[in-house]
Amino acid sequence: MKIHRRTFLATGVAFGTALSIGTLKPGRVLAAGAPYELPKLPYAADALEPHLDKMTMEIHHGKHHNAYVDNLNKALKDSDLLGKPLEEILANKAAAVPDAIRQAVINNGGGHYNHSLFWMTLGPAAGGEPKGALGDAIKSSFSDVKTLSEKMNDAGLKRFGSGWSWLVKTADGKLDVYSTANQDCPIMEGKTPLFGIDVWEHAYYLKYQNKRADYLKAIWNVVNWAEVEKRFAGK
Ligand code: MN
């Protein structure tokens, strides 16, 4: 906690105000501080066209993500957990959260965290190949990015209903791909999410309708690998 507070002060960013997520250190997706706030998109809503369309981005960020933030604040309004880092709140399957509000916090806290990470790990004129230690780890774990993308897309396609497909760093530092339901966040299971693909229909339906597979293929054109690399390095 203290390290992060110092980081924000050192960079001249006021603690607890709305931040552009593009300015945050990768190891920390969200600014703590009550109440939680919707982070700004780090690029224009039409910047990921034609792969992710402007209207989907506006509704996904401004309505869906915003609702998770509002409902998280409501769920925690009488709790001293309000404003604490979500990494702490969601750890150990949100064990620190009282039973009566735990599922609401998992749904909306996970939703807030997952979407904040999602915006940050996408970008215009992105895609391509990861470099450095992450590039090496992908080669040794999956042989290449194409195989990784096929594995993540397969996990996303097989997710029945709503959820996410993830590239994570496990507790022993290895890469893994798997899917979670709803807004369940890998942090709940002690994993570090590096890059997640939202496979809820709201993420793709306006442009791709029922063709989830086409959306999954397209998103690889706008992965911000520099950001994913930093998260893998823990920077
Ligand atoms: Mn979503």
JSON list of C-alpha atoms and ligand atoms in Angstrom, two decimals:
[
{"chain": "A", "resi": 1, "resn": "MET", "atom": "CA", "xyz": [0.00, 0.00, 0.00]},
{"chain": "A", "resi": 2, "resn": "LYS", "atom": "CA", "xyz": [2.63, 2.54, 1.03]},
{"chain": "A", "resi": 3, "resn": "ILE", "atom": "CA", "xyz": [4.68, 1.89, -2.08]},
{"chain": "A", "resi": 4, "resn": "HIS", "atom": "CA", "xyz": [1.73, 2.61, -4.31]},
{"chain": "A", "resi": 5, "resn": "ARG", "atom": "CA", "xyz": [0.76, 5.76, -2.42]},
{"chain": "A", "resi": 6, "resn": "ARG", "atom": "CA", "xyz": [4.30, 7.02, -2.82]},
{"chain": "A", "resi": 7, "resn": "THR", "atom": "CA", "xyz": [4.23, 6.14, -6.49]},
{"chain": "A", "resi": 8, "resn": "PHE", "atom": "CA", "xyz": [1.15, 8.22, -7.09]},
{"chain": "A", "resi": 9, "resn": "LEU", "atom": "CA", "xyz": [2.52, 11.15, -5.14]},
{"chain": "A", "resi": 10, "resn": "ALA", "atom": "CA", "xyz": [5.86, 10.93, -6.89]},
{"chain": "A", "resi": 11, "resn": "THR", "atom": "CA", "xyz": [4.22, 11.13, -10.28]},
{"chain": "A", "resi": 12, "resn": "GLY", "atom": "CA", "xyz": [2.12, 14.08, -9.22]},
{"chain": "A", "resi": 13, "resn": "VAL", "atom": "CA", "xyz": [-1.16, 12.26, -9.55]},
{"chain": "A", "resi": 14, "resn": "ALA", "atom": "CA", "xyz": [-3.70, 13.03, -6.87]},
{"chain": "A", "resi": 15, "resn": "PHE", "atom": "CA", "xyz": [-4.69, 10.02, -4.84]},
{"chain": "A", "resi": 16, "resn": "GLY", "atom": "CA", "xyz": [-8.24, 8.81, -5.35]},
{"chain": "A", "resi": 17, "resn": "THR", "atom": "CA", "xyz": [-9.12, 10.98, -8.32]},
{"chain": "A", "resi": 18, "resn": "ALA", "atom": "CA", "xyz": [-10.18, 9.69, -11.72]},
{"chain": "A", "resi": 19, "resn": "LEU", "atom": "CA", "xyz": [-7.05, 8.57, -13.52]},
{"chain": "A", "resi": 20, "resn": "SER", "atom": "CA", "xyz": [-6.28, 7.75, -17.05]},
{"chain": "A", "resi": 21, "resn": "ILE", "atom": "CA", "xyz": [-5.42, 4.07, -16.73]},
{"chain": "A", "resi": 22, "resn": "GLY", "atom": "CA", "xyz": [-2.76, 4.57, -19.34]},
{"chain": "A", "resi": 23, "resn": "THR", "atom": "CA", "xyz": [-0.73, 6.49, -16.79]},
{"chain": "A", "resi": 24, "resn": "LEU", "atom": "CA", "xyz": [-0.82, 3.81, -14.10]},
{"chain": "A", "resi": 25, "resn": "LYS", "atom": "CA", "xyz": [1.97, 1.41, -13.42]},
{"chain": "A", "resi": 26, "resn": "PRO", "atom": "CA", "xyz": [1.15, -1.99, -14.88]},
{"chain": "A", "resi": 27, "resn": "GLY", "atom": "CA", "xyz": [1.45, -3.83, -11.58]},
{"chain": "A", "resi": 28, "resn": "ARG", "atom": "CA", "xyz": [-1.42, -1.72, -10.32]},
{"chain": "A", "resi": 29, "resn": "VAL", "atom": "CA", "xyz": [-4.47, -1.55, -12.54]},
{"chain": "A", "resi": 30, "resn": "LEU", "atom": "CA", "xyz": [-6.53, 0.68, -10.33]},
{"chain": "A", "resi": 31, "resn": "ALA", "atom": "CA", "xyz": [-6.03, 3.59, -8.04]},
{"chain": "A", "resi": 32, "resn": "ALA", "atom": "CA", "xyz": [-7.28, 2.78, -4.56]},
{"chain": "A", "resi": 33, "resn": "GLY", "atom": "CA", "xyz": [-9.33, 5.35, -2.67]},
{"chain": "A", "resi": 34, "resn": "ALA", "atom": "CA", "xyz": [-13.02, 5.72, -1.97]},
{"chain": "A", "resi": 35, "resn": "PRO", "atom": "CA", "xyz": [-15.24, 5.72, -3.84]},
{"chain": "A", "resi": 36, "resn": "TYR", "atom": "CA", "xyz": [-13.96, 3.70, -6.78]},
{"chain": "A", "resi": 37, "resn": "GLU", "atom": "CA", "xyz": [-14.13, 5.61, -10.04]},
{"chain": "A", "resi": 38, "resn": "LEU", "atom": "CA", "xyz": [-14.42, 4.72, -13.70]},
{"chain": "A", "resi": 39, "resn": "PRO", "atom": "CA", "xyz": [-10.98, 5.19, -15.28]},
{"chain": "A", "resi": 40, "resn": "LYS", "atom": "CA", "xyz": [-10.82, 7.06, -18.56]},
{"chain": "A", "resi": 41, "resn": "LEU", "atom": "CA", "xyz": [-10.14, 5.10, -21.73]},
{"chain": "A", "resi": 42, "resn": "PRO", "atom": "CA", "xyz": [-6.44, 5.53, -22.58]},
{"chain": "A", "resi": 43, "resn": "TYR", "atom": "CA", "xyz": [-7.37, 6.22, -26.25]},
{"chain": "A", "resi": 44, "resn": "ALA", "atom": "CA", "xyz": [-10.35, 7.49, -28.24]},
{"chain": "A", "resi": 45, "resn": "ALA", "atom": "CA", "xyz": [-13.43, 5.25, -28.43]},
{"chain": "A", "resi": 46, "resn": "ASP", "atom": "CA", "xyz": [-12.91, 4.81, -32.17]},
{"chain": "A", "resi": 47, "resn": "ALA", "atom": "CA", "xyz": [-9.17, 4.11, -31.91]},
{"chain": "A", "resi": 48, "resn": "LEU", "atom": "CA", "xyz": [-9.55, 0.33, -32.14]},
{"chain": "A", "resi": 49, "resn": "GLU", "atom": "CA", "xyz": [-11.64, 0.42, -35.33]},
{"chain": "A", "resi": 50, "resn": "PRO", "atom": "CA", "xyz": [-12.29, -1.65, -37.36]},
{"chain": "A", "resi": 51, "resn": "HIS", "atom": "CA", "xyz": [-11.57, -4.50, -34.94]},
{"chain": "A", "resi": 52, "resn": "LEU", "atom": "CA", "xyz": [-13.54, -3.06, -32.01]},
{"chain": "A", "resi": 53, "resn": "ASP", "atom": "CA", "xyz": [-16.13, -0.51, -33.08]},
{"chain": "A", "resi": 54, "resn": "LYS", "atom": "CA", "xyz": [-16.74, 2.87, -31.52]},
{"chain": "A", "resi": 55, "resn": "MET", "atom": "CA", "xyz": [-20.31, 2.28, -30.33]},
{"chain": "A", "resi": 56, "resn": "THR", "atom": "CA", "xyz": [-19.37, -0.98, -28.61]},
{"chain": "A", "resi": 57, "resn": "MET", "atom": "CA", "xyz": [-16.44, 0.75, -26.90]},
{"chain": "A", "resi": 58, "resn": "GLU", "atom": "CA", "xyz": [-18.62, 3.66, -25.72]},
{"chain": "A", "resi": 59, "resn": "ILE", "atom": "CA", "xyz": [-21.35, 1.44, -24.30]},
{"chain": "A", "resi": 60, "resn": "HIS", "atom": "CA", "xyz": [-18.97, -1.17, -22.93]},
{"chain": "A", "resi": 61, "resn": "HIS", "atom": "CA", "xyz": [-16.85, 1.40, -21.09]},
{"chain": "A", "resi": 62, "resn": "GLY", "atom": "CA", "xyz": [-19.38, 4.12, -20.30]},
{"chain": "A", "resi": 63, "resn": "LYS", "atom": "CA", "xyz": [-22.36, 1.90, -19.38]},
{"chain": "A", "resi": 64, "resn": "HIS", "atom": "CA", "xyz": [-21.24, -1.65, -18.54]},
{"chain": "A", "resi": 65, "resn": "HIS", "atom": "CA", "xyz": [-17.96, -0.86, -16.81]},
{"chain": "A", "resi": 66, "resn": "ASN", "atom": "CA", "xyz": [-19.51, 2.15, -15.12]},
{"chain": "A", "resi": 67, "resn": "ALA", "atom": "CA", "xyz": [-22.29, -0.03, -13.70]},
{"chain": "A", "resi": 68, "resn": "TYR", "atom": "CA", "xyz": [-19.72, -2.36, -12.11]},
{"chain": "A", "resi": 69, "resn": "VAL", "atom": "CA", "xyz": [-18.07, 0.64, -10.45]},
{"chain": "A", "resi": 70, "resn": "ASP", "atom": "CA", "xyz": [-21.41, 1.99, -9.16]},
{"chain": "A", "resi": 71, "resn": "ASN", "atom": "CA", "xyz": [-22.54, -1.38, -7.88]},
{"chain": "A", "resi": 72, "resn": "LEU", "atom": "CA", "xyz": [-19.19, -2.05, -6.20]},
{"chain": "A", "resi": 73, "resn": "ASN", "atom": "CA", "xyz": [-19.47, 1.26, -4.36]},
{"chain": "A", "resi": 74, "resn": "LYS", "atom": "CA", "xyz": [-23.03, 0.37, -3.32]},
{"chain": "A", "resi": 75, "resn": "ALA", "atom": "CA", "xyz": [-22.05, -3.11, -2.12]},
{"chain": "A", "resi": 76, "resn": "LEU", "atom": "CA", "xyz": [-19.21, -1.73, 0.02]},
{"chain": "A", "resi": 77, "resn": "LYS", "atom": "CA", "xyz": [-20.80, 1.53, 1.15]},
{"chain": "A", "resi": 78, "resn": "ASP", "atom": "CA", "xyz": [-21.04, 0.48, 4.82]},
{"chain": "A", "resi": 79, "resn": "SER", "atom": "CA", "xyz": [-17.79, -1.50, 4.86]},
{"chain": "A", "resi": 80, "resn": "ASP", "atom": "CA", "xyz": [-14.31, -0.40, 5.85]},
{"chain": "A", "resi": 81, "resn": "LEU", "atom": "CA", "xyz": [-13.11, -2.30, 2.76]},
{"chain": "A", "resi": 82, "resn": "LEU", "atom": "CA", "xyz": [-14.45, 0.51, 0.53]},
{"chain": "A", "resi": 83, "resn": "GLY", "atom": "CA", "xyz": [-11.54, 2.06, -1.35]},
{"chain": "A", "resi": 84, "resn": "LYS", "atom": "CA", "xyz": [-9.01, -0.67, -0.56]},
{"chain": "A", "resi": 85, "resn": "PRO", "atom": "CA", "xyz": [-7.03, -2.08, -3.50]},
{"chain": "A", "resi": 86, "resn": "LEU", "atom": "CA", "xyz": [-9.07, -4.71, -5.30]},
{"chain": "A", "resi": 87, "resn": "GLU", "atom": "CA", "xyz": [-6.05, -7.01, -5.36]},
{"chain": "A", "resi": 88, "resn": "GLU", "atom": "CA", "xyz": [-6.42, -7.25, -1.56]},
{"chain": "A", "resi": 89, "resn": "ILE", "atom": "CA", "xyz": [-10.20, -7.51, -1.56]},
{"chain": "A", "resi": 90, "resn": "LEU", "atom": "CA", "xyz": [-10.40, -10.25, -4.21]},
{"chain": "A", "resi": 91, "resn": "ALA", "atom": "CA", "xyz": [-7.49, -12.36, -2.87]},
{"chain": "A", "resi": 92, "resn": "ASN", "atom": "CA", "xyz": [-8.30, -15.83, -1.54]},
{"chain": "A", "resi": 93, "resn": "LYS", "atom": "CA", "xyz": [-11.74, -15.85, -3.18]},
{"chain": "A", "resi": 94, "resn": "ALA", "atom": "CA", "xyz": [-12.55, -12.55, -1.47]},
{"chain": "A", "resi": 95, "resn": "ALA", "atom": "CA", "xyz": [-12.22, -14.16, 1.96]},
{"chain": "A", "resi": 96, "resn": "ALA", "atom": "CA", "xyz": [-11.96, -10.77, 3.70]},
{"chain": "A", "resi": 97, "resn": "VAL", "atom": "CA", "xyz": [-15.42, -9.74, 2.46]},
{"chain": "A", "resi": 98, "resn": "PRO", "atom": "CA", "xyz": [-18.47, -10.42, 4.69]},
{"chain": "A", "resi": 99, "resn": "ASP", "atom": "CA", "xyz": [-20.65, -13.31, 3.47]},
{"chain": "A", "resi": 100, "resn": "ALA", "atom": "CA", "xyz": [-23.68, -11.11, 2.81]},
{"chain": "A", "resi": 101, "resn": "ILE", "atom": "CA", "xyz": [-21.91, -8.99, 0.19]},
{"chain": "A", "resi": 102, "resn": "ARG", "atom": "CA", "xyz": [-19.17, -11.34, -1.03]},
{"chain": "A", "resi": 103, "resn": "GLN", "atom": "CA", "xyz": [-20.84, -12.37, -4.30]},
{"chain": "A", "resi": 104, "resn": "ALA", "atom": "CA", "xyz": [-21.74, -8.75, -5.14]},
{"chain": "A", "resi": 105, "resn": "VAL", "atom": "CA", "xyz": [-18.12, -7.73, -4.53]},
{"chain": "A", "resi": 106, "resn": "ILE", "atom": "CA", "xyz": [-16.77, -10.63, -6.61]},
{"chain": "A", "resi": 107, "resn": "ASN", "atom": "CA", "xyz": [-19.11, -9.71, -9.49]},
{"chain": "A", "resi": 108, "resn": "ASN", "atom": "CA", "xyz": [-18.64, -5.95, -9.43]},
{"chain": "A", "resi": 109, "resn": "GLY", "atom": "CA", "xyz": [-15.10, -5.73, -8.05]},
{"chain": "A", "resi": 110, "resn": "GLY", "atom": "CA", "xyz": [-14.03, -8.34, -10.57]},
{"chain": "A", "resi": 111, "resn": "GLY", "atom": "CA", "xyz": [-15.91, -6.44, -13.26]},
{"chain": "A", "resi": 112, "resn": "HIS", "atom": "CA", "xyz": [-14.15, -3.20, -12.36]},
{"chain": "A", "resi": 113, "resn": "TYR", "atom": "CA", "xyz": [-10.71, -4.82, -12.24]},
{"chain": "A", "resi": 114, "resn": "ASN", "atom": "CA", "xyz": [-11.11, -6.97, -15.36]},
{"chain": "A", "resi": 115, "resn": "HIS", "atom": "CA", "xyz": [-12.35, -4.10, -17.52]},
{"chain": "A", "resi": 116, "resn": "SER", "atom": "CA", "xyz": [-9.69, -1.67, -16.31]},
{"chain": "A", "resi": 117, "resn": "LEU", "atom": "CA", "xyz": [-7.07, -4.23, -17.31]},
{"chain": "A", "resi": 118, "resn": "PHE", "atom": "CA", "xyz": [-8.83, -4.88, -20.63]},
{"chain": "A", "resi": 119, "resn": "TRP", "atom": "CA", "xyz": [-8.70, -1.22, -21.75]},
{"chain": "A", "resi": 120, "resn": "MET", "atom": "CA", "xyz": [-5.07, -0.92, -20.73]},
{"chain": "A", "resi": 121, "resn": "THR", "atom": "CA", "xyz": [-3.88, -4.04, -22.56]},
{"chain": "A", "resi": 122, "resn": "LEU", "atom": "CA", "xyz": [-5.51, -3.01, -25.85]},
{"chain": "A", "resi": 123, "resn": "GLY", "atom": "CA", "xyz": [-4.32, -0.19, -28.06]},
{"chain": "A", "resi": 124, "resn": "PRO", "atom": "CA", "xyz": [-4.41, 1.35, -31.52]},
{"chain": "A", "resi": 125, "resn": "ALA", "atom": "CA", "xyz": [-1.77, 0.24, -34.03]},
{"chain": "A", "resi": 126, "resn": "ALA", "atom": "CA", "xyz": [-0.93, -2.59, -31.64]},
{"chain": "A", "resi": 127, "resn": "GLY", "atom": "CA", "xyz": [-0.85, -6.33, -32.20]},
{"chain": "A", "resi": 128, "resn": "GLY", "atom": "CA", "xyz": [2.35, -7.85, -33.53]},
{"chain": "A", "resi": 129, "resn": "GLU", "atom": "CA", "xyz": [4.69, -9.92, -31.40]},
{"chain": "A", "resi": 130, "resn": "PRO", "atom": "CA", "xyz": [5.58, -9.69, -27.71]},
{"chain": "A", "resi": 131, "resn": "LYS", "atom": "CA", "xyz": [9.25, -9.10, -26.93]},
{"chain": "A", "resi": 132, "resn": "GLY", "atom": "CA", "xyz": [11.67, -9.65, -24.09]},
{"chain": "A", "resi": 133, "resn": "ALA", "atom": "CA", "xyz": [11.06, -12.04, -21.22]},
{"chain": "A", "resi": 134, "resn": "LEU", "atom": "CA", "xyz": [7.37, -12.41, -22.09]},
{"chain": "A", "resi": 135, "resn": "GLY", "atom": "CA", "xyz": [8.22, -13.26, -25.70]},
{"chain": "A", "resi": 136, "resn": "ASP", "atom": "CA", "xyz": [10.66, -15.91, -24.46]},
{"chain": "A", "resi": 137, "resn": "ALA", "atom": "CA", "xyz": [8.14, -17.33, -21.98]},
{"chain": "A", "resi": 138, "resn": "ILE", "atom": "CA", "xyz": [5.46, -17.56, -24.68]},
{"chain": "A", "resi": 139, "resn": "LYS", "atom": "CA", "xyz": [7.90, -19.41, -26.93]},
{"chain": "A", "resi": 140, "resn": "SER", "atom": "CA", "xyz": [8.78, -21.93, -24.25]},
{"chain": "A", "resi": 141, "resn": "SER", "atom": "CA", "xyz": [5.19, -22.42, -23.01]},
{"chain": "A", "resi": 142, "resn": "PHE", "atom": "CA", "xyz": [3.22, -22.30, -26.28]},
{"chain": "A", "resi": 143, "resn": "SER", "atom": "CA", "xyz": [5.90, -22.32, -29.01]},
{"chain": "A", "resi": 144, "resn": "ASP", "atom": "CA", "xyz": [4.58, -19.10, -30.59]},
{"chain": "A", "resi": 145, "resn": "VAL", "atom": "CA", "xyz": [1.98, -16.31, -30.35]},
{"chain": "A", "resi": 146, "resn": "LYS", "atom": "CA", "xyz": [-0.24, -17.95, -32.94]},
{"chain": "A", "resi": 147, "resn": "THR", "atom": "CA", "xyz": [-0.55, -21.06, -30.78]},
{"chain": "A", "resi": 148, "resn": "LEU", "atom": "CA", "xyz": [-1.18, -18.90, -27.71]},
{"chain": "A", "resi": 149, "resn": "SER", "atom": "CA", "xyz": [-3.93, -17.02, -29.55]},
{"chain": "A", "resi": 150, "resn": "GLU", "atom": "CA", "xyz": [-5.54, -20.29, -30.69]},
{"chain": "A", "resi": 151, "resn": "LYS", "atom": "CA", "xyz": [-5.47, -21.57, -27.12]},
{"chain": "A", "resi": 152, "resn": "MET", "atom": "CA", "xyz": [-7.01, -18.40, -25.70]},
{"chain": "A", "resi": 153, "resn": "ASN", "atom": "CA", "xyz": [-9.62, -18.25, -28.44]},
{"chain": "A", "resi": 154, "resn": "ASP", "atom": "CA", "xyz": [-10.52, -21.88, -27.84]},
{"chain": "A", "resi": 155, "resn": "ALA", "atom": "CA", "xyz": [-10.95, -21.21, -24.11]},
{"chain": "A", "resi": 156, "resn": "GLY", "atom": "CA", "xyz": [-13.11, -18.18, -24.97]},
{"chain": "A", "resi": 157, "resn": "LEU", "atom": "CA", "xyz": [-15.25, -20.10, -27.44]},
{"chain": "A", "resi": 158, "resn": "LYS", "atom": "CA", "xyz": [-15.84, -22.93, -24.99]},
{"chain": "A", "resi": 159, "resn": "ARG", "atom": "CA", "xyz": [-16.93, -20.57, -22.22]},
{"chain": "A", "resi": 160, "resn": "PHE", "atom": "CA", "xyz": [-20.67, -21.21, -22.11]},
{"chain": "A", "resi": 161, "resn": "GLY", "atom": "CA", "xyz": [-22.49, -17.95, -21.39]},
{"chain": "A", "resi": 162, "resn": "SER", "atom": "CA", "xyz": [-20.48, -15.03, -20.06]},
{"chain": "A", "resi": 163, "resn": "GLY", "atom": "CA", "xyz": [-16.89, -14.86, -18.92]},
{"chain": "A", "resi": 164, "resn": "TRP", "atom": "CA", "xyz": [-13.27, -14.23, -19.85]},
{"chain": "A", "resi": 165, "resn": "SER", "atom": "CA", "xyz": [-10.36, -16.02, -21.50]},
{"chain": "A", "resi": 166, "resn": "TRP", "atom": "CA", "xyz": [-7.07, -15.33, -19.72]},
{"chain": "A", "resi": 167, "resn": "LEU", "atom": "CA", "xyz": [-3.33, -15.37, -20.09]},
{"chain": "A", "resi": 168, "resn": "VAL", "atom": "CA", "xyz": [-2.06, -15.46, -16.51]},
{"chain": "A", "resi": 169, "resn": "LYS", "atom": "CA", "xyz": [1.16, -15.81, -14.57]},
{"chain": "A", "resi": 170, "resn": "THR", "atom": "CA", "xyz": [0.79, -18.58, -12.00]},
{"chain": "A", "resi": 171, "resn": "ALA", "atom": "CA", "xyz": [2.13, -18.42, -8.44]},
{"chain": "A", "resi": 172, "resn": "ASP", "atom": "CA", "xyz": [5.30, -20.25, -9.59]},
{"chain": "A", "resi": 173, "resn": "GLY", "atom": "CA", "xyz": [5.91, -17.74, -12.39]},
{"chain": "A", "resi": 174, "resn": "LYS", "atom": "CA", "xyz": [4.69, -19.83, -15.34]},
{"chain": "A", "resi": 175, "resn": "LEU", "atom": "CA", "xyz": [2.28, -18.81, -18.08]},
{"chain": "A", "resi": 176, "resn": "ASP", "atom": "CA", "xyz": [-1.12, -20.43, -18.29]},
{"chain": "A", "resi": 177, "resn": "VAL", "atom": "CA", "xyz": [-4.32, -20.00, -20.31]},
{"chain": "A", "resi": 178, "resn": "TYR", "atom": "CA", "xyz": [-7.77, -20.65, -18.93]},
{"chain": "A", "resi": 179, "resn": "SER", "atom": "CA", "xyz": [-11.27, -19.21, -18.75]},
{"chain": "A", "resi": 180, "resn": "THR", "atom": "CA", "xyz": [-13.33, -17.85, -15.88]},
{"chain": "A", "resi": 181, "resn": "ALA", "atom": "CA", "xyz": [-17.12, -17.47, -15.66]},
{"chain": "A", "resi": 182, "resn": "ASN", "atom": "CA", "xyz": [-18.94, -14.16, -15.20]},
{"chain": "A", "resi": 183, "resn": "GLN", "atom": "CA", "xyz": [-16.56, -11.55, -13.75]},
{"chain": "A", "resi": 184, "resn": "ASP", "atom": "CA", "xyz": [-14.44, -13.97, -11.71]},
{"chain": "A", "resi": 185, "resn": "CYS", "atom": "CA", "xyz": [-10.90, -12.56, -11.62]},
{"chain": "A", "resi": 186, "resn": "PRO", "atom": "CA", "xyz": [-7.74, -14.74, -11.64]},
{"chain": "A", "resi": 187, "resn": "ILE", "atom": "CA", "xyz": [-6.53, -12.80, -8.58]},
{"chain": "A", "resi": 188, "resn": "MET", "atom": "CA", "xyz": [-9.14, -14.73, -6.58]},
{"chain": "A", "resi": 189, "resn": "GLU", "atom": "CA", "xyz": [-7.09, -17.88, -7.27]},
{"chain": "A", "resi": 190, "resn": "GLY", "atom": "CA", "xyz": [-3.67, -16.37, -6.64]},
{"chain": "A", "resi": 191, "resn": "LYS", "atom": "CA", "xyz": [-2.91, -15.86, -10.35]},
{"chain": "A", "resi": 192, "resn": "THR", "atom": "CA", "xyz": [-1.71, -12.63, -11.96]},
{"chain": "A", "resi": 193, "resn": "PRO", "atom": "CA", "xyz": [-3.86, -11.69, -14.95]},
{"chain": "A", "resi": 194, "resn": "LEU", "atom": "CA", "xyz": [-1.67, -10.48, -17.81]},
{"chain": "A", "resi": 195, "resn": "PHE", "atom": "CA", "xyz": [-4.19, -10.21, -20.63]},
{"chain": "A", "resi": 196, "resn": "GLY", "atom": "CA", "xyz": [-7.87, -11.11, -20.65]},
{"chain": "A", "resi": 197, "resn": "ILE", "atom": "CA", "xyz": [-10.39, -11.28, -23.47]},
{"chain": "A", "resi": 198, "resn": "ASP", "atom": "CA", "xyz": [-13.93, -10.36, -22.49]},
{"chain": "A", "resi": 199, "resn": "VAL", "atom": "CA", "xyz": [-16.31, -12.89, -24.06]},
{"chain": "A", "resi": 200, "resn": "TRP", "atom": "CA", "xyz": [-19.54, -11.46, -22.68]},
{"chain": "A", "resi": 201, "resn": "GLU", "atom": "CA", "xyz": [-21.91, -10.71, -25.56]},
{"chain": "A", "resi": 202, "resn": "HIS", "atom": "CA", "xyz": [-21.81, -7.01, -24.66]},
{"chain": "A", "resi": 203, "resn": "ALA", "atom": "CA", "xyz": [-18.14, -7.01, -25.74]},
{"chain": "A", "resi": 204, "resn": "TYR", "atom": "CA", "xyz": [-18.88, -7.92, -29.36]},
{"chain": "A", "resi": 205, "resn": "TYR", "atom": "CA", "xyz": [-22.58, -8.30, -30.21]},
{"chain": "A", "resi": 206, "resn": "LEU", "atom": "CA", "xyz": [-23.18, -4.94, -31.98]},
{"chain": "A", "resi": 207, "resn": "LYS", "atom": "CA", "xyz": [-20.50, -5.64, -34.57]},
{"chain": "A", "resi": 208, "resn": "TYR", "atom": "CA", "xyz": [-20.11, -9.41, -34.59]},
{"chain": "A", "resi": 209, "resn": "GLN", "atom": "CA", "xyz": [-23.59, -10.58, -33.42]},
{"chain": "A", "resi": 210, "resn": "ASN", "atom": "CA", "xyz": [-23.40, -14.34, -32.72]},
{"chain": "A", "resi": 211, "resn": "LYS", "atom": "CA", "xyz": [-19.93, -14.70, -34.29]},
{"chain": "A", "resi": 212, "resn": "ARG", "atom": "CA", "xyz": [-17.80, -14.80, -31.14]},
{"chain": "A", "resi": 213, "resn": "ALA", "atom": "CA", "xyz": [-15.04, -16.57, -33.08]},
{"chain": "A", "resi": 214, "resn": "ASP", "atom": "CA", "xyz": [-14.65, -13.61, -35.47]},
{"chain": "A", "resi": 215, "resn": "TYR", "atom": "CA", "xyz": [-14.36, -11.19, -32.54]},
{"chain": "A", "resi": 216, "resn": "LEU", "atom": "CA", "xyz": [-11.76, -13.42, -30.92]},
{"chain": "A", "resi": 217, "resn": "LYS", "atom": "CA", "xyz": [-9.68, -13.48, -34.09]},
{"chain": "A", "resi": 218, "resn": "ALA", "atom": "CA", "xyz": [-9.93, -9.71, -34.58]},
{"chain": "A", "resi": 219, "resn": "ILE", "atom": "CA", "xyz": [-8.85, -8.73, -31.10]},
{"chain": "A", "resi": 220, "resn": "TRP", "atom": "CA", "xyz": [-5.30, -9.98, -31.65]},
{"chain": "A", "resi": 221, "resn": "ASN", "atom": "CA", "xyz": [-4.77, -6.99, -33.97]},
{"chain": "A", "resi": 222, "resn": "VAL", "atom": "CA", "xyz": [-5.09, -4.59, -31.05]},
{"chain": "A", "resi": 223, "resn": "VAL", "atom": "CA", "xyz": [-3.18, -6.25, -28.18]},
{"chain": "A", "resi": 224, "resn": "ASN", "atom": "CA", "xyz": [-0.89, -3.77, -26.45]},
{"chain": "A", "resi": 225, "resn": "TRP", "atom": "CA", "xyz": [2.00, -6.18, -25.90]},
{"chain": "A", "resi": 226, "resn": "ALA", "atom": "CA", "xyz": [4.23, -3.54, -24.30]},
{"chain": "A", "resi": 227, "resn": "GLU", "atom": "CA", "xyz": [1.72, -3.34, -21.45]},
{"chain": "A", "resi": 228, "resn": "VAL", "atom": "CA", "xyz": [1.39, -7.12, -21.14]},
{"chain": "A", "resi": 229, "resn": "GLU", "atom": "CA", "xyz": [5.21, -7.40, -21.09]},
{"chain": "A", "resi": 230, "resn": "LYS", "atom": "CA", "xyz": [5.40, -4.94, -18.19]},
{"chain": "A", "resi": 231, "resn": "ARG", "atom": "CA", "xyz": [2.79, -6.87, -16.23]},
{"chain": "A", "resi": 232, "resn": "PHE", "atom": "CA", "xyz": [4.70, -10.13, -16.77]},
{"chain": "A", "resi": 233, "resn": "ALA", "atom": "CA", "xyz": [7.85, -8.42, -15.50]},
{"chain": "A", "resi": 234, "resn": "GLY", "atom": "CA", "xyz": [5.93, -7.12, -12.48]},
{"chain": "A", "resi": 235, "resn": "LYS", "atom": "CA", "xyz": [6.87, -3.54, -13.25]},
{"chain": "B", "resi": 1, "resn": "MN", "atom": "MN", "xyz": [-17.35, -6.47, -20.51]}
]
